[in-house]
CSV table of C-alpha atoms in Angstrom, one decimal:
chain,number,residue,atom,x,y,z
A,187,MET,CA,0.1,0.1,0.0
A,188,ASN,CA,3.1,2.2,-0.2
A,189,LYS,CA,2.8,3.6,3.3
A,190,LYS,CA,6.4,5.2,3.1
A,191,SER,CA,5.3,7.5,0.3
A,192,SER,CA,5.2,11.3,1.3
A,193,PRO,CA,2.1,12.1,3.2
A,194,ALA,CA,1.7,14.9,0.6
A,195,LEU,CA,1.6,12.5,-2.5
A,196,GLU,CA,-0.1,9.6,-1.0
A,197,GLN,CA,-2.2,7.5,-2.7
A,198,GLU,CA,-5.5,8.6,-4.1
A,199,PHE,CA,-7.1,5.1,-4.6
A,200,GLU,CA,-8.9,6.0,-7.9
A,201,HIS,CA,-9.8,2.2,-8.7
A,202,GLU,CA,-10.4,0.6,-5.2
A,203,PRO,CA,-12.1,1.6,-1.7
A,204,VAL,CA,-9.7,3.4,0.5
A,205,PRO,CA,-8.4,1.0,2.9
A,206,LEU,CA,-9.1,1.5,6.7
A,207,SER,CA,-5.2,1.9,7.2
A,208,HIS,CA,-5.2,5.0,5.0
A,209,ARG,CA,-8.4,6.7,6.1
A,210,HIS,CA,-8.1,10.2,7.9
A,211,SER,CA,-9.3,11.7,11.0
A,212,THR,CA,-12.8,13.1,11.1
A,213,GLY,CA,-11.5,16.8,11.8
A,214,SER,CA,-9.2,16.1,8.6
A,215,VAL,CA,-12.1,15.0,6.2
A,216,SER,CA,-14.4,17.7,7.8
A,217,ALA,CA,-11.8,20.4,6.9
A,218,VAL,CA,-12.1,19.5,3.3
A,219,TRP,CA,-16.0,19.8,3.3
A,220,PHE,CA,-16.2,22.9,6.0
A,221,GLY,CA,-14.1,24.9,3.7
A,222,PHE,CA,-15.8,24.2,0.2
A,223,PRO,CA,-19.1,26.4,1.2
A,224,MET,CA,-17.3,29.2,2.7
A,225,ILE,CA,-17.3,31.4,-0.3
A,226,LEU,CA,-18.1,34.9,-1.6
A,227,THR,CA,-20.5,33.1,-3.9
A,228,ASN,CA,-22.7,31.9,-1.1
A,229,ALA,CA,-22.7,35.5,0.5
A,230,LEU,CA,-23.5,37.0,-3.0
A,231,PHE,CA,-26.5,34.2,-3.5
A,232,GLY,CA,-27.6,34.9,0.5
A,233,GLY,CA,-28.0,38.3,-0.4
A,234,ILE,CA,-29.9,38.4,-3.6
A,235,ILE,CA,-32.4,35.8,-1.9
A,236,THR,CA,-32.8,38.4,0.9
A,237,TRP,CA,-33.2,41.2,-1.5
A,238,SER,CA,-36.2,39.2,-3.1
A,239,LEU,CA,-37.8,37.7,0.0
A,240,GLY,CA,-36.6,39.8,3.1
A,241,PHE,CA,-34.8,38.5,6.1
A,242,TRP,CA,-37.1,36.1,7.5
A,243,PRO,CA,-38.3,34.2,4.3
A,244,ALA,CA,-34.5,34.3,3.5
A,245,ILE,CA,-33.7,32.5,6.8
A,246,ILE,CA,-36.3,30.0,6.2
A,247,ALA,CA,-35.1,29.1,2.5
A,248,ILE,CA,-31.8,28.7,3.5
A,249,LEU,CA,-32.4,26.6,6.4
A,250,LEU,CA,-34.7,24.5,4.4
A,251,GLY,CA,-32.2,24.0,1.4
A,252,ASN,CA,-29.4,23.1,3.8
A,253,LEU,CA,-31.9,20.6,5.5
A,254,VAL,CA,-32.2,19.0,1.7
A,255,LEU,CA,-28.6,19.2,1.4
A,256,PHE,CA,-27.5,17.6,4.6
A,257,ALA,CA,-30.0,14.6,4.1
A,258,TYR,CA,-28.5,14.2,0.5
A,259,VAL,CA,-25.2,14.6,0.9
A,260,GLY,CA,-25.0,13.2,4.3
A,261,SER,CA,-26.5,9.9,3.2
A,262,LEU,CA,-24.2,9.4,0.1
A,263,SER,CA,-21.3,10.4,2.4
A,264,TRP,CA,-22.4,7.7,5.2
A,265,PHE,CA,-22.0,5.0,2.5
A,266,ALA,CA,-18.8,6.4,1.2
A,267,GLY,CA,-17.5,6.0,4.8
A,268,GLN,CA,-18.7,2.9,5.3
A,269,THR,CA,-17.3,1.3,2.1
A,270,GLY,CA,-14.4,3.6,1.4
A,271,MET,CA,-15.7,3.9,-2.1
A,272,ASN,CA,-15.5,6.9,-4.4
A,273,PHE,CA,-18.3,8.4,-6.5
A,274,ALA,CA,-17.3,6.2,-10.0
A,275,LEU,CA,-17.3,3.0,-7.8
A,276,GLN,CA,-20.7,3.9,-6.2
A,277,ALA,CA,-22.2,4.8,-9.5
A,278,LYS,CA,-20.8,1.7,-11.0
A,279,ARG,CA,-22.9,-0.5,-8.5
A,280,THR,CA,-26.0,1.4,-9.3
A,281,PHE,CA,-26.0,2.3,-13.0
A,282,GLY,CA,-23.8,-0.6,-14.3
A,283,THR,CA,-20.2,-1.3,-15.3
A,284,LYS,CA,-20.7,0.7,-18.6
A,285,GLY,CA,-23.7,2.7,-17.5
A,286,TYR,CA,-21.6,4.4,-14.8
A,287,ILE,CA,-19.6,6.0,-17.6
A,288,LEU,CA,-22.2,8.3,-18.6
A,289,VAL,CA,-23.2,9.3,-15.0
A,290,SER,CA,-19.4,9.7,-14.0
A,291,GLY,CA,-18.3,11.2,-17.0
A,292,PHE,CA,-21.2,13.8,-17.0
A,293,LEU,CA,-20.6,14.9,-13.4
A,294,SER,CA,-17.0,15.0,-13.7
A,295,THR,CA,-17.3,17.7,-16.8
A,296,VAL,CA,-20.0,19.6,-15.2
A,297,VAL,CA,-17.7,20.2,-12.3
A,298,ILE,CA,-14.7,21.1,-14.4
A,299,GLY,CA,-17.2,23.9,-16.0
A,300,TRP,CA,-17.7,25.0,-12.6
A,301,TYR,CA,-13.9,25.1,-12.1
A,302,ALA,CA,-13.2,27.2,-15.3
A,303,PHE,CA,-16.1,29.4,-14.1
A,304,GLN,CA,-14.5,30.2,-10.7
A,305,THR,CA,-11.1,30.5,-12.1
A,306,GLY,CA,-12.0,33.0,-14.9
A,307,LEU,CA,-14.1,34.9,-12.0
A,308,THR,CA,-11.1,35.3,-10.0
A,309,GLY,CA,-9.4,37.1,-12.6
A,310,THR,CA,-12.6,39.4,-13.1
A,311,VAL,CA,-12.9,40.0,-9.3
A,312,ILE,CA,-9.1,41.0,-9.0
A,313,ASN,CA,-9.2,43.1,-12.0
A,314,GLN,CA,-12.4,44.9,-10.7
A,315,THR,CA,-11.0,45.3,-7.2
A,316,PHE,CA,-7.5,46.1,-7.7
A,317,GLY,CA,-7.1,46.7,-11.6
A,318,TRP,CA,-4.8,44.2,-12.2
A,319,ASN,CA,-4.5,42.4,-15.5
A,320,ALA,CA,-7.2,39.7,-15.8
A,321,LEU,CA,-5.8,37.5,-18.0
A,322,ALA,CA,-2.4,37.4,-16.2
A,323,VAL,CA,-4.2,36.8,-12.8
A,324,THR,CA,-6.3,34.2,-14.3
A,325,ALA,CA,-3.2,32.4,-15.8
A,326,PHE,CA,-1.6,32.6,-11.9
A,327,ALA,CA,-4.8,31.2,-10.7
A,328,ILE,CA,-4.8,28.3,-13.0
A,329,VAL,CA,-1.2,27.1,-12.2
A,330,LEU,CA,-2.1,27.8,-8.3
A,331,TYR,CA,-5.1,25.9,-8.3
A,332,THR,CA,-3.6,23.0,-10.1
A,333,GLY,CA,-0.6,22.8,-8.1
A,334,VAL,CA,-2.7,22.4,-5.0
A,335,THR,CA,-5.1,20.0,-6.5
A,336,PHE,CA,-2.2,18.1,-7.6
A,337,LEU,CA,-0.9,17.4,-4.1
A,338,GLY,CA,-4.3,15.4,-3.3
A,339,VAL,CA,-6.6,15.4,-0.6
A,340,ARG,CA,-4.6,16.5,2.2
A,341,ALA,CA,-4.0,19.5,0.4
A,342,LEU,CA,-7.6,20.2,0.1
A,343,SER,CA,-8.0,19.8,4.1
A,344,ILE,CA,-5.3,22.2,4.8
A,345,LEU,CA,-6.8,24.8,2.2
A,346,GLY,CA,-10.0,24.3,4.2
A,347,MET,CA,-8.5,25.1,7.3
A,348,ILE,CA,-7.1,28.4,6.0
A,349,ALA,CA,-10.0,29.4,4.1
A,350,ALA,CA,-13.1,29.0,6.7
A,351,PRO,CA,-11.3,31.0,9.5
A,352,LEU,CA,-10.1,33.7,6.8
A,353,PHE,CA,-13.7,34.1,5.5
A,354,VAL,CA,-15.3,34.2,8.8
A,355,VAL,CA,-12.7,36.7,10.0
A,356,LEU,CA,-12.9,39.2,7.1
A,357,GLY,CA,-16.8,38.6,7.1
A,358,LEU,CA,-16.9,40.0,10.6
A,359,VAL,CA,-14.6,42.9,9.7
A,360,ALA,CA,-16.9,44.0,7.0
A,361,LEU,CA,-19.7,43.7,9.4
A,362,TRP,CA,-17.9,46.0,12.0
A,363,LEU,CA,-16.9,48.4,9.3
A,364,ILE,CA,-20.5,48.6,8.4
A,365,SER,CA,-21.6,49.2,11.9
A,366,GLN,CA,-19.8,52.4,11.7
A,367,GLN,CA,-22.5,53.9,9.6
A,368,HIS,CA,-25.6,51.4,10.0
A,369,ASP,CA,-28.3,50.5,12.8
A,370,PHE,CA,-28.4,46.8,13.0
A,371,SER,CA,-31.4,46.9,14.8
A,372,ALA,CA,-33.7,47.1,11.8
A,373,VAL,CA,-31.8,44.0,10.1
A,374,LEU,CA,-35.0,41.7,11.4
A,375,GLN,CA,-37.5,44.0,9.9
A,376,TRP,CA,-36.2,44.2,6.5
A,377,HIS,CA,-38.9,42.9,4.0
A,378,GLY,CA,-37.2,42.8,0.7
A,379,SER,CA,-36.6,45.4,-2.0
A,380,PRO,CA,-40.2,46.9,-3.3
A,381,ALA,CA,-38.5,46.5,-6.8
A,382,ALA,CA,-37.7,42.8,-6.0
A,383,ILE,CA,-41.1,41.6,-4.7
A,384,GLY,CA,-42.6,38.9,-6.6
A,385,THR,CA,-39.5,38.0,-8.6
A,386,MET,CA,-38.5,35.0,-6.4
A,387,SER,CA,-40.5,32.6,-4.7
A,388,MET,CA,-39.7,30.4,-1.4
A,389,GLY,CA,-39.3,27.1,-3.7
A,390,THR,CA,-36.8,29.1,-6.1
A,391,ALA,CA,-34.8,30.0,-3.2
A,392,VAL,CA,-34.6,26.8,-1.7
A,393,THR,CA,-33.5,25.3,-5.3
A,394,MET,CA,-30.9,27.9,-5.5
A,395,VAL,CA,-29.5,26.9,-2.3
A,396,VAL,CA,-29.4,23.3,-3.1
A,397,ALA,CA,-28.5,23.7,-6.7
A,398,GLY,CA,-25.4,25.5,-5.5
A,399,PHE,CA,-23.6,22.4,-4.4
A,400,ALA,CA,-25.7,19.8,-6.3
A,401,ASP,CA,-22.8,18.6,-8.4
A,402,SER,CA,-19.7,18.4,-5.9
A,403,GLY,CA,-22.5,17.4,-3.1
A,404,THR,CA,-23.5,14.2,-5.4
A,405,MET,CA,-19.8,13.4,-5.7
A,406,THR,CA,-19.2,13.9,-1.8
A,407,ALA,CA,-17.7,10.2,-1.8
A,408,ASP,CA,-14.7,11.4,-3.3
A,409,PHE,CA,-14.1,13.6,0.0
A,410,THR,CA,-15.8,11.4,2.3
A,411,ARG,CA,-14.2,8.2,1.3
A,412,TRP,CA,-11.5,9.0,3.5
A,413,SER,CA,-13.5,9.2,6.6
A,414,LYS,CA,-12.8,6.3,9.3
A,415,ASN,CA,-16.4,5.2,9.2
A,416,GLY,CA,-19.8,6.3,8.0
A,417,LYS,CA,-20.6,8.5,11.3
A,418,SER,CA,-17.3,10.4,10.7
A,419,ALA,CA,-18.5,11.0,7.0
A,420,VAL,CA,-21.9,12.1,8.3
A,421,ILE,CA,-20.2,14.6,10.5
A,422,ALA,CA,-18.1,15.9,7.7
A,423,ALA,CA,-21.1,16.5,5.7
A,424,PHE,CA,-22.8,18.1,8.6
A,425,SER,CA,-19.9,20.6,9.0
A,426,ALA,CA,-20.6,21.7,5.4
A,427,PHE,CA,-24.4,21.3,5.4
A,428,PRO,CA,-25.7,23.1,7.4
A,429,VAL,CA,-22.9,24.8,9.4
A,430,ALA,CA,-20.5,26.4,7.2
A,431,ASN,CA,-23.1,26.6,4.2
A,432,VAL,CA,-25.5,28.6,6.2
A,433,ILE,CA,-22.7,31.0,7.9
A,434,SER,CA,-21.6,31.7,4.6
A,435,TYR,CA,-25.0,32.6,3.4
A,436,LEU,CA,-25.7,34.7,6.5
A,437,PHE,CA,-23.0,37.2,5.9
A,438,GLY,CA,-24.9,38.1,2.8
A,439,VAL,CA,-28.5,38.2,4.3
A,440,VAL,CA,-27.3,40.5,6.9
A,441,ILE,CA,-25.2,42.9,4.6
A,442,VAL,CA,-28.1,43.2,2.3
A,443,ALA,CA,-30.9,43.6,5.0
A,444,VAL,CA,-28.9,46.3,7.0
A,445,GLY,CA,-28.8,48.3,3.7
A,446,ALA,CA,-25.1,48.3,3.2
A,447,ALA,CA,-24.5,45.9,0.1
A,448,VAL,CA,-23.1,47.5,-3.3
A,449,ASP,CA,-25.5,46.6,-6.0
A,450,PRO,CA,-27.3,43.9,-4.2
A,451,ALA,CA,-29.9,43.0,-7.0
A,452,SER,CA,-26.8,41.5,-8.9
A,453,ASN,CA,-24.1,41.7,-6.3
A,454,GLY,CA,-26.1,40.2,-3.4
A,455,GLY,CA,-24.1,40.1,-0.1
A,456,ASN,CA,-20.3,40.0,-1.5
A,457,PHE,CA,-18.7,41.9,1.3
A,458,LEU,CA,-15.3,42.1,-0.5
A,459,PRO,CA,-16.0,45.8,-1.8
A,460,ILE,CA,-17.0,46.8,1.7
A,461,LEU,CA,-13.3,46.1,2.5
A,462,MET,CA,-11.6,48.1,0.0
A,463,GLY,CA,-10.5,51.7,0.9
A,464,HIS,CA,-9.4,50.9,4.7
A,465,GLY,CA,-5.8,50.9,4.2
A,466,GLU,CA,-3.1,48.7,2.3
A,467,ILE,CA,-2.9,46.1,4.8
A,468,LEU,CA,-6.6,45.2,4.8
A,469,SER,CA,-6.4,45.3,1.0
A,470,ALA,CA,-3.5,42.9,0.7
A,471,ILE,CA,-5.4,40.6,3.0
A,472,ALA,CA,-8.5,41.0,0.9
A,473,CYS,CA,-6.3,40.4,-2.1
A,474,LEU,CA,-4.9,36.9,-0.5
A,475,PHE,CA,-8.5,36.1,0.4
A,476,VAL,CA,-9.9,36.2,-3.1
A,477,PHE,CA,-7.3,33.5,-4.2
A,478,ILE,CA,-7.8,31.6,-1.2
A,479,ASN,CA,-11.7,31.7,-1.2
A,480,LEU,CA,-12.3,31.1,-5.0
A,481,GLY,CA,-9.3,28.5,-5.1
A,482,SER,CA,-11.1,26.4,-2.4
A,483,VAL,CA,-13.9,26.1,-4.7
A,484,CYS,CA,-11.7,25.5,-7.7
A,485,THR,CA,-9.6,23.0,-6.3
A,486,HIS,CA,-12.2,20.8,-4.9
A,487,CYS,CA,-14.1,20.7,-8.3
A,488,LEU,CA,-10.6,20.0,-9.9
A,489,TYR,CA,-10.2,17.1,-7.7
A,490,ASN,CA,-13.7,15.8,-8.3
A,491,GLY,CA,-13.3,15.8,-11.9
A,492,ALA,CA,-9.7,14.4,-12.0
A,493,VAL,CA,-10.9,11.4,-9.7
A,494,GLY,CA,-13.7,10.6,-12.1
A,495,TYR,CA,-11.7,11.0,-15.2
A,496,SER,CA,-9.0,9.0,-13.7
A,497,HIS,CA,-11.4,6.1,-13.3
A,498,LEU,CA,-12.8,6.4,-16.4
A,499,PHE,CA,-9.5,5.9,-18.4
A,500,HIS,CA,-7.9,3.8,-15.8
A,501,SER,CA,-5.2,6.2,-15.0
A,502,LYS,CA,-4.0,8.3,-12.0
A,503,MET,CA,-5.7,11.3,-10.4
A,504,ARG,CA,-2.7,13.7,-10.6
A,505,LEU,CA,-2.4,12.9,-14.3
A,506,TRP,CA,-5.8,14.3,-14.9
A,507,THR,CA,-5.5,17.0,-12.6
A,508,LEU,CA,-2.8,18.5,-14.9
A,509,ILE,CA,-4.9,17.7,-18.2
A,510,LEU,CA,-8.3,19.1,-16.8
A,511,GLY,CA,-6.5,22.2,-14.9
A,512,ALA,CA,-4.9,23.0,-18.1
A,513,ALA,CA,-8.3,22.5,-20.5
A,514,GLY,CA,-10.5,24.3,-17.8
A,515,GLY,CA,-7.9,27.0,-17.6
A,516,VAL,CA,-8.0,27.6,-21.5
A,517,LEU,CA,-11.7,28.0,-21.3
A,518,ALA,CA,-11.3,30.4,-18.4
A,519,LEU,CA,-8.5,32.3,-20.4
A,520,ALA,CA,-10.8,32.4,-23.6
A,521,GLY,CA,-13.8,34.0,-21.5
A,522,VAL,CA,-16.1,31.2,-22.5
A,523,TRP,CA,-16.7,30.6,-18.6
A,524,SER,CA,-18.9,33.8,-18.7
A,525,TYR,CA,-21.5,31.8,-20.6
A,526,PHE,CA,-21.3,28.9,-18.1
A,527,LEU,CA,-23.5,30.0,-15.5
A,528,GLU,CA,-26.9,29.6,-17.0
A,529,TRP,CA,-26.6,26.0,-18.5
A,530,LEU,CA,-24.5,24.8,-15.2
A,531,SER,CA,-27.5,26.1,-13.1
A,532,LEU,CA,-29.8,24.0,-15.3
A,533,LEU,CA,-27.6,21.1,-15.1
A,534,GLY,CA,-27.6,21.5,-11.3
A,535,ILE,CA,-31.4,20.9,-11.4
A,536,VAL,CA,-31.0,17.3,-13.2
A,537,VAL,CA,-28.0,16.3,-11.4
A,538,PRO,CA,-29.4,15.4,-7.9
A,539,PRO,CA,-31.8,12.9,-9.4
A,540,PHE,CA,-28.8,10.6,-10.0
A,541,GLY,CA,-27.7,11.0,-6.3
A,542,ALA,CA,-31.3,10.1,-5.3
A,543,VAL,CA,-31.4,6.7,-7.2
A,544,MET,CA,-28.0,5.8,-5.8
A,545,ILE,CA,-29.3,6.5,-2.0
A,546,VAL,CA,-32.3,4.4,-2.8
A,547,ASP,CA,-30.4,1.5,-4.2
A,548,LEU,CA,-27.1,1.6,-2.1
A,549,ILE,CA,-28.6,2.3,1.5
A,550,PHE,CA,-32.5,1.6,1.5
A,551,MET,CA,-32.1,-1.2,-0.8
A,552,ALA,CA,-28.7,-2.6,0.3
A,553,LYS,CA,-29.7,-6.2,0.5
A,554,ILE,CA,-30.5,-6.4,-3.1
A,555,SER,CA,-27.8,-4.2,-4.5
A,556,GLN,CA,-25.1,-5.7,-2.3
A,557,HIS,CA,-25.9,-9.2,-3.7
A,558,ARG,CA,-27.1,-8.2,-7.3
A,559,LYS,CA,-25.3,-9.8,-10.4
A,560,THR,CA,-23.0,-7.3,-12.0
A,561,SER,CA,-24.8,-5.5,-15.2
A,562,ARG,CA,-23.2,-3.4,-17.9
A,563,MET,CA,-26.2,-1.1,-18.1
A,564,ARG,CA,-29.2,-0.9,-15.5
A,565,GLY,CA,-31.9,0.4,-17.2
A,566,SER,CA,-34.1,0.8,-14.1
A,567,ALA,CA,-31.6,3.0,-12.5
A,568,PHE,CA,-31.7,5.2,-15.9
A,569,THR,CA,-35.2,5.4,-16.2
A,570,ALA,CA,-35.7,6.6,-12.8
A,571,TRP,CA,-33.3,9.3,-13.1
A,572,ALA,CA,-35.0,10.4,-16.4
A,573,ILE,CA,-38.3,10.6,-14.6
A,574,GLY,CA,-36.8,12.6,-11.7
A,575,SER,CA,-35.0,14.9,-14.3
A,576,LEU,CA,-37.9,15.4,-16.5
A,577,CYS,CA,-40.1,16.3,-13.6
A,578,ALA,CA,-37.2,18.6,-12.3
A,579,VAL,CA,-37.0,20.4,-15.9
A,580,VAL,CA,-40.9,20.8,-16.0
A,581,ALA,CA,-41.1,22.3,-12.8
A,582,HIS,CA,-38.2,24.6,-13.7
A,583,LEU,CA,-40.1,25.9,-16.7
A,584,LEU,CA,-43.8,25.9,-15.4
A,585,PHE,CA,-43.9,26.2,-11.8
A,586,PRO,CA,-40.4,27.0,-10.4
A,587,GLN,CA,-42.2,28.2,-7.0
A,588,PHE,CA,-42.5,24.7,-5.6
A,589,GLY,CA,-38.9,23.9,-6.0
A,590,GLU,CA,-37.6,22.2,-8.9
A,591,ALA,CA,-34.6,20.5,-7.2
A,592,VAL,CA,-36.6,18.8,-4.7
A,593,ILE,CA,-39.0,17.8,-6.8
A,594,GLY,CA,-36.4,16.3,-9.1
A,595,LEU,CA,-34.9,14.4,-5.8
A,596,VAL,CA,-38.4,13.1,-4.6
A,597,THR,CA,-39.6,11.9,-7.8
A,598,ALA,CA,-36.5,10.2,-8.8
A,599,ALA,CA,-36.5,8.4,-5.6
A,600,ILE,CA,-40.1,7.5,-5.6
A,601,SER,CA,-39.6,6.4,-9.4
A,602,TYR,CA,-36.8,3.9,-8.5
A,603,THR,CA,-38.5,2.5,-5.5
A,604,LEU,CA,-41.8,1.9,-7.6
A,605,ILE,CA,-39.6,0.5,-10.7
A,606,MET,CA,-37.8,-2.2,-8.3
A,607,LYS,CA,-41.0,-3.2,-6.7
A,608,VAL,CA,-42.7,-3.7,-10.1
A,609,LYS,CA,-39.7,-5.9,-11.5
A,610,SER,CA,-39.5,-7.6,-8.1
A,611,GLU,CA,-35.9,-7.8,-8.0
A,612,ALA,CA,-34.3,-10.5,-5.6
A,613,PRO,CA,-30.9,-11.0,-4.4
A,614,ALA,CA,-29.9,-13.9,-6.4
A,615,SER,CA,-31.6,-14.2,-10.2
A,616,ILE,CA,-32.2,-10.6,-11.6
A,617,MET,CA,-33.1,-10.0,-15.1
A,618,GLU,CA,-30.4,-7.4,-15.4
A,619,GLY,CA,-27.8,-9.4,-13.6
A,620,LYS,CA,-28.2,-12.1,-16.6
A,621,ASN,CA,-27.6,-9.7,-19.0
A,622,ALA,CA,-24.1,-9.0,-17.7
């Protein structure tokens, strides 16, 4: 098992479950997830939700969204901690030895889209805030983020230990600066902007919270497979949803509700502009914060994609980190990333049904899935996913006020359960197994 290898470049176990001898502490795995949602993007979204709904409705939407995320990511994480299996290995059991290629390849590509988006955003944010050349900053970010990801999951843990506290500290500094000119006693009475009333429903807000981490949340096993057991993995997931995710949203909620946001309709509760103009030291820290904060997102997404592609091509995670880091970087430098947001958000709606089917199959129907004969393509799993995704898309187009992400999750889970009951699959002789 190459126990003598450097801790920074330890095995990543792309093609097999992580053995117990190589598992990490609960704190280490939690740091990986805890630092992921502590991002400016969440403060931005939290502010936009508050701008549209008001303080208390925003709080309810954020809590509901995180409750869904915890149940969803926590379940997938529990199975990962129990088995040590990454997302690709889990998908192979549910969707088939060939069918998983479609699932893992799709999600691994989506997260690289997010990597490109956030990397390009790094250059844009630094350019708008400090006036530096956007392309040069983006190129530097590509090298930096790819290098950190190349070191492996331990590097993501260390980055999380830095990113999360720094986010909280600078968020509190921003609130302190705001308190010099604004009265926080009016925060609880904020009812939303008159111009934004009716533009967002509670269901839409909940979907925004869920969709924000639908992709990497579905691929949580790539991180939580390193946990010592299922309980440790659930704790790691809980540190992200609701703890870290709610905290990051709350900063945006308060900043908008107190009336201190800069362009809240589009910039939400992004507190970076508030930190500017208060001395060179704070500006330098804020600059470093941008790289660490957005870097936390980019490295996690790149890691997900690299683990997924390495399994698909029977290769190594670090090789695909370099390949995908460069490919996503080219998209970021070309400016294509700016066109990603809408379709990435739409894909975030159809991704959760994958996880819903896996949860039912691997956990609630474990006695069946554990003994099921190997199949190349499990049509029942894909059918249930298609039903859930179709319902989510229809809800998105016709009645988004009811929360399309949750609708997709629930309908996929129910569909798979009903399909399996109709097929009356048994542990031994299964029609799909006979076609292996």
